[in-house]
Tab-separated table of C-alpha atoms in Angstrom:
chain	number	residue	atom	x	y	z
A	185	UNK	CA	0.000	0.000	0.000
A	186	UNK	CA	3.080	2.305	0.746
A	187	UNK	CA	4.806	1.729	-2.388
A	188	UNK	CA	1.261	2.658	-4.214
A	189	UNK	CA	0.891	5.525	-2.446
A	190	UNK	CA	4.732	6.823	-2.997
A	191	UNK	CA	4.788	6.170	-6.265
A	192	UNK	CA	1.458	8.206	-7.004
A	193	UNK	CA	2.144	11.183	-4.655
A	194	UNK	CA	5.688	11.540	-6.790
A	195	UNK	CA	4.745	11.152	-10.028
A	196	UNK	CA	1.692	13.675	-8.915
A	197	UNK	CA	3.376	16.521	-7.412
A	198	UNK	CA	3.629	19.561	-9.805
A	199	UNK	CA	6.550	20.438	-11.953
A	200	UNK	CA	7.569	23.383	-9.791
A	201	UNK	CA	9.262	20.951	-7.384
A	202	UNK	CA	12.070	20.600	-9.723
A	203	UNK	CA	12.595	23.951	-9.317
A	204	UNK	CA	13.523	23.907	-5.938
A	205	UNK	CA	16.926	24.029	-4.389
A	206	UNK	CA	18.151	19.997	-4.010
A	207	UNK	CA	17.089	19.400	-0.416
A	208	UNK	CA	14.023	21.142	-0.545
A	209	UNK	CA	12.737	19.200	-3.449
A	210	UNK	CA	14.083	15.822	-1.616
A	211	UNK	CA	11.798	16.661	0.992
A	212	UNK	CA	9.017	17.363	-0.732
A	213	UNK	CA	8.660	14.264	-2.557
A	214	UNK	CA	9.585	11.973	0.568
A	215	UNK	CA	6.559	13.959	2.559
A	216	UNK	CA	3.436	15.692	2.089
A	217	UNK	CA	3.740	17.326	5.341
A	218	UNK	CA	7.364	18.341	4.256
A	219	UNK	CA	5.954	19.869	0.898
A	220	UNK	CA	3.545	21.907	3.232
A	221	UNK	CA	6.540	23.297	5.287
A	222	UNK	CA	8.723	24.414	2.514
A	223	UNK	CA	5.522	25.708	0.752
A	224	UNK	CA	5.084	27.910	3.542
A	225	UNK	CA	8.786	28.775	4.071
A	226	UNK	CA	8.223	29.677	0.368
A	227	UNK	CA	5.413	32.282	1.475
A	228	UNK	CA	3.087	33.621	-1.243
A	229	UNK	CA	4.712	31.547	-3.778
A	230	UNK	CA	4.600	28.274	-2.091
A	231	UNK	CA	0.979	28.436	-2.509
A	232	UNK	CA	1.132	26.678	-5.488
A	233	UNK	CA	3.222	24.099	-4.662
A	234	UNK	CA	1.024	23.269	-1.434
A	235	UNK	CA	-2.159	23.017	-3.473
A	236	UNK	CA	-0.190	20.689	-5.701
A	237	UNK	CA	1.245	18.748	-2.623
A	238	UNK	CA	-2.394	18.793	-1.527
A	239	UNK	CA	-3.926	17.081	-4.638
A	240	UNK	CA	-0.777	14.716	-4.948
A	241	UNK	CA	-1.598	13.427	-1.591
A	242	UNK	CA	-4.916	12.874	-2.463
A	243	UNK	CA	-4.057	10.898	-5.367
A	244	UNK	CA	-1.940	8.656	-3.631
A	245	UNK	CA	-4.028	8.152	-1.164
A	246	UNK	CA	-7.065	7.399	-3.655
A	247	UNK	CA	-5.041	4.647	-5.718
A	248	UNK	CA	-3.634	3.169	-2.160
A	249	UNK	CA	-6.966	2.868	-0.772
A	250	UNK	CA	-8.317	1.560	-3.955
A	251	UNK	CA	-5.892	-0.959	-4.461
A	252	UNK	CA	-6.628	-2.213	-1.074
A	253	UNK	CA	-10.504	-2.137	-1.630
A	254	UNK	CA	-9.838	-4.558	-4.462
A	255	UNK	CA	-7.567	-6.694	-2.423
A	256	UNK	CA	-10.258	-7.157	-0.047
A	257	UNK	CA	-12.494	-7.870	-2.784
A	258	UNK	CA	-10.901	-10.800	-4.265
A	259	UNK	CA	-9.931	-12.244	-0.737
A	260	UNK	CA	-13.789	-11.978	0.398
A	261	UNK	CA	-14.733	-13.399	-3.141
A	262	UNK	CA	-12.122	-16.372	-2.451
A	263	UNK	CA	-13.395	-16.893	1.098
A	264	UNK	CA	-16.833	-17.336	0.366
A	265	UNK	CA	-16.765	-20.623	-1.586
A	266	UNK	CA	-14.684	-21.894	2.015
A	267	UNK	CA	-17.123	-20.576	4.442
A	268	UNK	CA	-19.990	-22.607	6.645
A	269	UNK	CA	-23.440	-22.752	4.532
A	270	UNK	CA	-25.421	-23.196	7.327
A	271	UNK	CA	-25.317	-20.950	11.058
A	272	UNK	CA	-23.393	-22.651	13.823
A	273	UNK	CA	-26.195	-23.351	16.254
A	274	UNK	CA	-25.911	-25.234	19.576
A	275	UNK	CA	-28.361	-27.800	19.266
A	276	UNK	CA	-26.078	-29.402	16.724
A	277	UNK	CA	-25.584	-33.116	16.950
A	278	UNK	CA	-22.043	-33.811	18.088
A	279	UNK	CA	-21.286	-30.338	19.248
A	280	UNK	CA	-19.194	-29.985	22.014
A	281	UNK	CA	-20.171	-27.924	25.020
A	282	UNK	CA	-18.050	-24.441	24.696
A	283	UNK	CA	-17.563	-25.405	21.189
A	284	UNK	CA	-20.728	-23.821	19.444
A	285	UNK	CA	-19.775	-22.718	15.901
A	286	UNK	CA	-16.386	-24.514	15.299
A	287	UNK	CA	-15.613	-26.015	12.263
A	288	UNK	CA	-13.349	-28.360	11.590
């Protein structure tokens, strides 16, 4: 999910970041909360480059999370074919007292 979200929030950030002395630049594409700080170091200027750190965020953040939603997707969609058909109940024949609802 990291490397998603990296990868997006780079490749996402505006063009103006390359025109930042070394460091600064360094630190704005390892961290949107460093992008905020040297946009506001950058005053009136930096503006730009927070709304851009903003939306790159958001992007990154949006793939991550989407990639994940699918992950769960397939893994519930693989589960189901595994899982009980019927409710455990505890008038089962056989079950065990304190073992309502095992399988196995």
């Amino acid at each position: 999910m990291g490397s998603i979200y990296g990868s997006h929030y780079r490749s996402s950030l505006p063009d103006s970041v390359g025109k930042l002395p070394a460091d600064a630049a360094e630190s704005v594409r390892h961290s949107a909360a460093a992008g905020l700080h040297v946009a506001d170091h950058l005053g009136a200027p930096g503006q730009a480059l927070a709304d851009g750190g903003k939306s790159a965020f958001m992007d990154g953040l949006s793939a991550s999370l989407i990639t994940v939603c699918a992950v769960v997707v397939v893994a519930a969609v693989g589960a189901l074919p595994r899982a009980p058909k019927t409710p455990p109940t505890a008038d089962r024949p056989g079950a065990a007292p304190g073992r309502v609802g095992r399988v196995g």
